[in-house]
Amino acid sequence: MAIRNLRYQGDDILKKKSKEVPEEEISTEKIQTLIDDMIETMHKYNGVGLAAVQVGVLKRIVVIDLYDDKGPIVLINPVIIKTKGEQEVEEGCLSFPNEFAKIIRPAEVVAEYTDREGKRMQVKAKELLAQAISHEVDHLNGEVFIDKIIPGTLEYVEPEEN
Ligand code: NI
């Protein structure tokens, strides 16, 4: 496993659409290593989610960890099939360090995805998980949160000295 280099604001790759992962590739070492590296990279930077494009790989792979008992969730080729309601939330992104803003996200989402074992799954999510899935699926479509924020809510938070 390895920490991958993050891609940051201003990098054109963040505006590109990621490609579906063919089912037969999911079990390959290349994809499994990418997933492990994405989880390690997300943890290293204390992120709640990370899309493959953020480490420079245009594949429809997302990792999410709410640091609860469910552990990291891996979503390959995720599709949001239903949304319900709205929530106004504070949001950030590992590709936009120290920037936070308010944004409207769906209150609930139902998503289908393939897990790292190749099994098609469905998840019904609300609150932070719904927000995270929505944020990460946007990344796969070349969309970044900063383009959708509530105007005037962007804040720059100075990183704490370690
Ligand atoms: Ni992000």
JSON list of C-alpha atoms and ligand atoms in Angstrom, two decimals:
[
{"chain": "A", "resi": 1, "resn": "MET", "atom": "CA", "xyz": [0.00, 0.00, 0.00]},
{"chain": "A", "resi": 2, "resn": "ALA", "atom": "CA", "xyz": [1.10, 3.53, -0.63]},
{"chain": "A", "resi": 3, "resn": "ILE", "atom": "CA", "xyz": [0.00, 7.09, -0.24]},
{"chain": "A", "resi": 4, "resn": "ARG", "atom": "CA", "xyz": [-0.83, 8.55, -3.64]},
{"chain": "A", "resi": 5, "resn": "ASN", "atom": "CA", "xyz": [-0.32, 12.17, -4.65]},
{"chain": "A", "resi": 6, "resn": "LEU", "atom": "CA", "xyz": [-3.49, 14.21, -4.44]},
{"chain": "A", "resi": 7, "resn": "ARG", "atom": "CA", "xyz": [-4.66, 16.40, -7.31]},
{"chain": "A", "resi": 8, "resn": "TYR", "atom": "CA", "xyz": [-5.63, 19.90, -6.27]},
{"chain": "A", "resi": 9, "resn": "GLN", "atom": "CA", "xyz": [-7.82, 22.79, -7.30]},
{"chain": "A", "resi": 10, "resn": "GLY", "atom": "CA", "xyz": [-6.79, 24.12, -10.71]},
{"chain": "A", "resi": 11, "resn": "ASP", "atom": "CA", "xyz": [-5.74, 20.68, -11.99]},
{"chain": "A", "resi": 12, "resn": "ASP", "atom": "CA", "xyz": [-7.73, 20.06, -15.19]},
{"chain": "A", "resi": 13, "resn": "ILE", "atom": "CA", "xyz": [-8.16, 16.39, -14.41]},
{"chain": "A", "resi": 14, "resn": "LEU", "atom": "CA", "xyz": [-10.72, 17.29, -11.73]},
{"chain": "A", "resi": 15, "resn": "LYS", "atom": "CA", "xyz": [-13.07, 18.49, -14.52]},
{"chain": "A", "resi": 16, "resn": "LYS", "atom": "CA", "xyz": [-12.84, 15.24, -16.46]},
{"chain": "A", "resi": 17, "resn": "LYS", "atom": "CA", "xyz": [-15.39, 12.46, -16.46]},
{"chain": "A", "resi": 18, "resn": "SER", "atom": "CA", "xyz": [-14.19, 9.13, -15.11]},
{"chain": "A", "resi": 19, "resn": "LYS", "atom": "CA", "xyz": [-14.70, 5.85, -16.97]},
{"chain": "A", "resi": 20, "resn": "GLU", "atom": "CA", "xyz": [-16.59, 2.78, -15.76]},
{"chain": "A", "resi": 21, "resn": "VAL", "atom": "CA", "xyz": [-14.48, -0.08, -14.44]},
{"chain": "A", "resi": 22, "resn": "PRO", "atom": "CA", "xyz": [-15.20, -3.25, -16.47]},
{"chain": "A", "resi": 23, "resn": "GLU", "atom": "CA", "xyz": [-16.43, -6.00, -14.13]},
{"chain": "A", "resi": 24, "resn": "GLU", "atom": "CA", "xyz": [-13.61, -8.37, -15.11]},
{"chain": "A", "resi": 25, "resn": "GLU", "atom": "CA", "xyz": [-10.99, -5.80, -14.04]},
{"chain": "A", "resi": 26, "resn": "ILE", "atom": "CA", "xyz": [-12.23, -5.40, -10.46]},
{"chain": "A", "resi": 27, "resn": "SER", "atom": "CA", "xyz": [-10.33, -8.42, -9.14]},
{"chain": "A", "resi": 28, "resn": "THR", "atom": "CA", "xyz": [-7.05, -7.42, -10.79]},
{"chain": "A", "resi": 29, "resn": "GLU", "atom": "CA", "xyz": [-4.09, -6.45, -8.65]},
{"chain": "A", "resi": 30, "resn": "LYS", "atom": "CA", "xyz": [-3.99, -3.06, -10.32]},
{"chain": "A", "resi": 31, "resn": "ILE", "atom": "CA", "xyz": [-7.51, -2.14, -9.23]},
{"chain": "A", "resi": 32, "resn": "GLN", "atom": "CA", "xyz": [-7.26, -3.76, -5.79]},
{"chain": "A", "resi": 33, "resn": "THR", "atom": "CA", "xyz": [-4.00, -1.91, -5.10]},
{"chain": "A", "resi": 34, "resn": "LEU", "atom": "CA", "xyz": [-5.54, 1.34, -6.30]},
{"chain": "A", "resi": 35, "resn": "ILE", "atom": "CA", "xyz": [-8.43, 0.81, -3.84]},
{"chain": "A", "resi": 36, "resn": "ASP", "atom": "CA", "xyz": [-6.05, 0.06, -0.94]},
{"chain": "A", "resi": 37, "resn": "ASP", "atom": "CA", "xyz": [-3.97, 3.12, -1.81]},
{"chain": "A", "resi": 38, "resn": "MET", "atom": "CA", "xyz": [-7.07, 5.32, -2.03]},
{"chain": "A", "resi": 39, "resn": "ILE", "atom": "CA", "xyz": [-8.18, 4.20, 1.45]},
{"chain": "A", "resi": 40, "resn": "GLU", "atom": "CA", "xyz": [-4.71, 4.82, 2.86]},
{"chain": "A", "resi": 41, "resn": "THR", "atom": "CA", "xyz": [-4.52, 8.24, 1.20]},
{"chain": "A", "resi": 42, "resn": "MET", "atom": "CA", "xyz": [-7.98, 9.22, 2.48]},
{"chain": "A", "resi": 43, "resn": "HIS", "atom": "CA", "xyz": [-7.02, 8.18, 6.02]},
{"chain": "A", "resi": 44, "resn": "LYS", "atom": "CA", "xyz": [-3.68, 9.98, 5.86]},
{"chain": "A", "resi": 45, "resn": "TYR", "atom": "CA", "xyz": [-5.44, 13.28, 5.12]},
{"chain": "A", "resi": 46, "resn": "ASN", "atom": "CA", "xyz": [-8.40, 12.57, 7.45]},
{"chain": "A", "resi": 47, "resn": "GLY", "atom": "CA", "xyz": [-10.87, 12.64, 4.57]},
{"chain": "A", "resi": 48, "resn": "VAL", "atom": "CA", "xyz": [-14.39, 11.25, 4.66]},
{"chain": "A", "resi": 49, "resn": "GLY", "atom": "CA", "xyz": [-14.28, 10.33, 0.98]},
{"chain": "A", "resi": 50, "resn": "LEU", "atom": "CA", "xyz": [-12.01, 10.17, -2.02]},
{"chain": "A", "resi": 51, "resn": "ALA", "atom": "CA", "xyz": [-12.63, 9.59, -5.72]},
{"chain": "A", "resi": 52, "resn": "ALA", "atom": "CA", "xyz": [-10.00, 7.97, -7.96]},
{"chain": "A", "resi": 53, "resn": "VAL", "atom": "CA", "xyz": [-9.74, 11.13, -10.07]},
{"chain": "A", "resi": 54, "resn": "GLN", "atom": "CA", "xyz": [-8.34, 12.89, -7.01]},
{"chain": "A", "resi": 55, "resn": "VAL", "atom": "CA", "xyz": [-5.28, 10.65, -7.22]},
{"chain": "A", "resi": 56, "resn": "GLY", "atom": "CA", "xyz": [-5.12, 11.11, -10.99]},
{"chain": "A", "resi": 57, "resn": "VAL", "atom": "CA", "xyz": [-6.97, 7.97, -12.09]},
{"chain": "A", "resi": 58, "resn": "LEU", "atom": "CA", "xyz": [-10.07, 8.50, -14.26]},
{"chain": "A", "resi": 59, "resn": "LYS", "atom": "CA", "xyz": [-11.94, 5.43, -13.07]},
{"chain": "A", "resi": 60, "resn": "ARG", "atom": "CA", "xyz": [-15.33, 5.34, -11.39]},
{"chain": "A", "resi": 61, "resn": "ILE", "atom": "CA", "xyz": [-14.09, 4.27, -7.96]},
{"chain": "A", "resi": 62, "resn": "VAL", "atom": "CA", "xyz": [-14.94, 5.96, -4.66]},
{"chain": "A", "resi": 63, "resn": "VAL", "atom": "CA", "xyz": [-13.91, 5.24, -1.09]},
{"chain": "A", "resi": 64, "resn": "ILE", "atom": "CA", "xyz": [-15.83, 6.63, 1.87]},
{"chain": "A", "resi": 65, "resn": "ASP", "atom": "CA", "xyz": [-15.13, 6.32, 5.59]},
{"chain": "A", "resi": 66, "resn": "LEU", "atom": "CA", "xyz": [-17.33, 7.96, 8.19]},
{"chain": "A", "resi": 67, "resn": "TYR", "atom": "CA", "xyz": [-15.05, 6.54, 10.90]},
{"chain": "A", "resi": 68, "resn": "ASP", "atom": "CA", "xyz": [-17.90, 4.52, 12.35]},
{"chain": "A", "resi": 69, "resn": "ASP", "atom": "CA", "xyz": [-18.36, 0.76, 12.74]},
{"chain": "A", "resi": 70, "resn": "LYS", "atom": "CA", "xyz": [-19.02, 0.28, 9.01]},
{"chain": "A", "resi": 71, "resn": "GLY", "atom": "CA", "xyz": [-15.38, 0.93, 8.16]},
{"chain": "A", "resi": 72, "resn": "PRO", "atom": "CA", "xyz": [-14.28, 2.13, 4.73]},
{"chain": "A", "resi": 73, "resn": "ILE", "atom": "CA", "xyz": [-16.87, 1.56, 2.00]},
{"chain": "A", "resi": 74, "resn": "VAL", "atom": "CA", "xyz": [-15.69, 0.98, -1.57]},
{"chain": "A", "resi": 75, "resn": "LEU", "atom": "CA", "xyz": [-18.08, 1.95, -4.35]},
{"chain": "A", "resi": 76, "resn": "ILE", "atom": "CA", "xyz": [-17.20, 0.95, -7.90]},
{"chain": "A", "resi": 77, "resn": "ASN", "atom": "CA", "xyz": [-19.34, 2.32, -10.75]},
{"chain": "A", "resi": 78, "resn": "PRO", "atom": "CA", "xyz": [-21.79, 3.94, -8.31]},
{"chain": "A", "resi": 79, "resn": "VAL", "atom": "CA", "xyz": [-25.08, 5.25, -9.66]},
{"chain": "A", "resi": 80, "resn": "ILE", "atom": "CA", "xyz": [-27.48, 7.36, -7.63]},
{"chain": "A", "resi": 81, "resn": "ILE", "atom": "CA", "xyz": [-30.88, 5.97, -8.52]},
{"chain": "A", "resi": 82, "resn": "LYS", "atom": "CA", "xyz": [-33.01, 8.05, -6.18]},
{"chain": "A", "resi": 83, "resn": "THR", "atom": "CA", "xyz": [-32.71, 11.19, -4.07]},
{"chain": "A", "resi": 84, "resn": "LYS", "atom": "CA", "xyz": [-35.09, 12.63, -1.52]},
{"chain": "A", "resi": 85, "resn": "GLY", "atom": "CA", "xyz": [-35.27, 16.01, 0.15]},
{"chain": "A", "resi": 86, "resn": "GLU", "atom": "CA", "xyz": [-32.48, 18.47, 0.82]},
{"chain": "A", "resi": 87, "resn": "GLN", "atom": "CA", "xyz": [-29.96, 19.19, 3.55]},
{"chain": "A", "resi": 88, "resn": "GLU", "atom": "CA", "xyz": [-27.85, 22.33, 3.91]},
{"chain": "A", "resi": 89, "resn": "VAL", "atom": "CA", "xyz": [-24.41, 21.19, 4.99]},
{"chain": "A", "resi": 90, "resn": "GLU", "atom": "CA", "xyz": [-20.87, 22.39, 5.55]},
{"chain": "A", "resi": 91, "resn": "GLU", "atom": "CA", "xyz": [-18.51, 20.77, 3.08]},
{"chain": "A", "resi": 92, "resn": "GLY", "atom": "CA", "xyz": [-14.86, 20.48, 2.20]},
{"chain": "A", "resi": 93, "resn": "CYS", "atom": "CA", "xyz": [-12.78, 18.40, -0.19]},
{"chain": "A", "resi": 94, "resn": "LEU", "atom": "CA", "xyz": [-9.26, 16.97, -0.04]},
{"chain": "A", "resi": 95, "resn": "SER", "atom": "CA", "xyz": [-8.56, 18.63, -3.40]},
{"chain": "A", "resi": 96, "resn": "PHE", "atom": "CA", "xyz": [-9.43, 22.03, -1.90]},
{"chain": "A", "resi": 97, "resn": "PRO", "atom": "CA", "xyz": [-7.39, 22.09, 1.30]},
{"chain": "A", "resi": 98, "resn": "ASN", "atom": "CA", "xyz": [-8.59, 24.43, 4.04]},
{"chain": "A", "resi": 99, "resn": "GLU", "atom": "CA", "xyz": [-11.62, 25.61, 2.04]},
{"chain": "A", "resi": 100, "resn": "PHE", "atom": "CA", "xyz": [-15.10, 25.05, 3.43]},
{"chain": "A", "resi": 101, "resn": "ALA", "atom": "CA", "xyz": [-18.51, 26.22, 2.28]},
{"chain": "A", "resi": 102, "resn": "LYS", "atom": "CA", "xyz": [-22.21, 25.58, 2.65]},
{"chain": "A", "resi": 103, "resn": "ILE", "atom": "CA", "xyz": [-23.93, 23.55, 0.00]},
{"chain": "A", "resi": 104, "resn": "ILE", "atom": "CA", "xyz": [-27.30, 21.93, -0.59]},
{"chain": "A", "resi": 105, "resn": "ARG", "atom": "CA", "xyz": [-27.16, 18.15, -0.86]},
{"chain": "A", "resi": 106, "resn": "PRO", "atom": "CA", "xyz": [-29.93, 15.57, -1.03]},
{"chain": "A", "resi": 107, "resn": "ALA", "atom": "CA", "xyz": [-31.15, 14.50, 2.42]},
{"chain": "A", "resi": 108, "resn": "GLU", "atom": "CA", "xyz": [-31.29, 10.89, 1.26]},
{"chain": "A", "resi": 109, "resn": "VAL", "atom": "CA", "xyz": [-29.87, 8.97, -1.63]},
{"chain": "A", "resi": 110, "resn": "VAL", "atom": "CA", "xyz": [-30.27, 5.43, -2.86]},
{"chain": "A", "resi": 111, "resn": "ALA", "atom": "CA", "xyz": [-27.21, 4.28, -4.79]},
{"chain": "A", "resi": 112, "resn": "GLU", "atom": "CA", "xyz": [-26.22, 1.13, -6.60]},
{"chain": "A", "resi": 113, "resn": "TYR", "atom": "CA", "xyz": [-22.57, 0.19, -6.85]},
{"chain": "A", "resi": 114, "resn": "THR", "atom": "CA", "xyz": [-20.26, -2.77, -7.20]},
{"chain": "A", "resi": 115, "resn": "ASP", "atom": "CA", "xyz": [-18.15, -3.68, -4.18]},
{"chain": "A", "resi": 116, "resn": "ARG", "atom": "CA", "xyz": [-14.48, -4.68, -4.36]},
{"chain": "A", "resi": 117, "resn": "GLU", "atom": "CA", "xyz": [-15.46, -8.35, -4.51]},
{"chain": "A", "resi": 118, "resn": "GLY", "atom": "CA", "xyz": [-17.45, -7.64, -7.67]},
{"chain": "A", "resi": 119, "resn": "LYS", "atom": "CA", "xyz": [-20.88, -7.90, -6.10]},
{"chain": "A", "resi": 120, "resn": "ARG", "atom": "CA", "xyz": [-23.56, -5.40, -7.12]},
{"chain": "A", "resi": 121, "resn": "MET", "atom": "CA", "xyz": [-24.97, -3.72, -4.02]},
{"chain": "A", "resi": 122, "resn": "GLN", "atom": "CA", "xyz": [-27.50, -1.10, -3.03]},
{"chain": "A", "resi": 123, "resn": "VAL", "atom": "CA", "xyz": [-27.18, 1.42, -0.23]},
{"chain": "A", "resi": 124, "resn": "LYS", "atom": "CA", "xyz": [-29.82, 3.70, 1.22]},
{"chain": "A", "resi": 125, "resn": "ALA", "atom": "CA", "xyz": [-28.06, 6.65, 2.82]},
{"chain": "A", "resi": 126, "resn": "LYS", "atom": "CA", "xyz": [-28.99, 9.76, 4.74]},
{"chain": "A", "resi": 127, "resn": "GLU", "atom": "CA", "xyz": [-27.20, 12.65, 6.45]},
{"chain": "A", "resi": 128, "resn": "LEU", "atom": "CA", "xyz": [-23.39, 12.54, 6.13]},
{"chain": "A", "resi": 129, "resn": "LEU", "atom": "CA", "xyz": [-23.32, 9.35, 4.06]},
{"chain": "A", "resi": 130, "resn": "ALA", "atom": "CA", "xyz": [-25.84, 10.80, 1.58]},
{"chain": "A", "resi": 131, "resn": "GLN", "atom": "CA", "xyz": [-23.72, 13.96, 1.39]},
{"chain": "A", "resi": 132, "resn": "ALA", "atom": "CA", "xyz": [-20.51, 11.99, 0.86]},
{"chain": "A", "resi": 133, "resn": "ILE", "atom": "CA", "xyz": [-21.95, 9.75, -1.86]},
{"chain": "A", "resi": 134, "resn": "SER", "atom": "CA", "xyz": [-23.36, 12.79, -3.65]},
{"chain": "A", "resi": 135, "resn": "HIS", "atom": "CA", "xyz": [-20.02, 14.67, -3.39]},
{"chain": "A", "resi": 136, "resn": "GLU", "atom": "CA", "xyz": [-17.97, 11.70, -4.63]},
{"chain": "A", "resi": 137, "resn": "VAL", "atom": "CA", "xyz": [-20.29, 10.80, -7.52]},
{"chain": "A", "resi": 138, "resn": "ASP", "atom": "CA", "xyz": [-20.00, 14.44, -8.61]},
{"chain": "A", "resi": 139, "resn": "HIS", "atom": "CA", "xyz": [-16.21, 13.96, -8.78]},
{"chain": "A", "resi": 140, "resn": "LEU", "atom": "CA", "xyz": [-16.70, 11.00, -11.13]},
{"chain": "A", "resi": 141, "resn": "ASN", "atom": "CA", "xyz": [-18.68, 13.32, -13.41]},
{"chain": "A", "resi": 142, "resn": "GLY", "atom": "CA", "xyz": [-15.99, 16.02, -13.36]},
{"chain": "A", "resi": 143, "resn": "GLU", "atom": "CA", "xyz": [-17.90, 18.24, -10.93]},
{"chain": "A", "resi": 144, "resn": "VAL", "atom": "CA", "xyz": [-16.35, 19.85, -7.86]},
{"chain": "A", "resi": 145, "resn": "PHE", "atom": "CA", "xyz": [-18.23, 21.13, -4.82]},
{"chain": "A", "resi": 146, "resn": "ILE", "atom": "CA", "xyz": [-16.89, 24.66, -5.11]},
{"chain": "A", "resi": 147, "resn": "ASP", "atom": "CA", "xyz": [-18.96, 25.20, -8.28]},
{"chain": "A", "resi": 148, "resn": "LYS", "atom": "CA", "xyz": [-22.20, 24.42, -6.42]},
{"chain": "A", "resi": 149, "resn": "ILE", "atom": "CA", "xyz": [-21.79, 26.15, -3.09]},
{"chain": "A", "resi": 150, "resn": "ILE", "atom": "CA", "xyz": [-24.21, 28.65, -1.61]},
{"chain": "A", "resi": 151, "resn": "PRO", "atom": "CA", "xyz": [-22.77, 32.02, -2.71]},
{"chain": "A", "resi": 152, "resn": "GLY", "atom": "CA", "xyz": [-20.94, 33.94, 0.00]},
{"chain": "A", "resi": 153, "resn": "THR", "atom": "CA", "xyz": [-20.38, 30.94, 2.28]},
{"chain": "A", "resi": 154, "resn": "LEU", "atom": "CA", "xyz": [-16.81, 30.07, 1.27]},
{"chain": "A", "resi": 155, "resn": "GLU", "atom": "CA", "xyz": [-14.39, 30.16, 4.18]},
{"chain": "A", "resi": 156, "resn": "TYR", "atom": "CA", "xyz": [-10.66, 29.66, 4.28]},
{"chain": "A", "resi": 157, "resn": "VAL", "atom": "CA", "xyz": [-9.60, 27.97, 7.48]},
{"chain": "A", "resi": 158, "resn": "GLU", "atom": "CA", "xyz": [-5.93, 28.28, 8.38]},
{"chain": "A", "resi": 159, "resn": "PRO", "atom": "CA", "xyz": [-4.41, 24.87, 8.97]},
{"chain": "A", "resi": 160, "resn": "GLU", "atom": "CA", "xyz": [-3.39, 24.22, 12.57]},
{"chain": "A", "resi": 161, "resn": "GLU", "atom": "CA", "xyz": [0.32, 24.11, 13.26]},
{"chain": "A", "resi": 162, "resn": "ASN", "atom": "CA", "xyz": [1.49, 20.69, 14.32]},
{"chain": "B", "resi": 1, "resn": "NI", "atom": "NI", "xyz": [-13.96, 15.98, -2.94]}
]
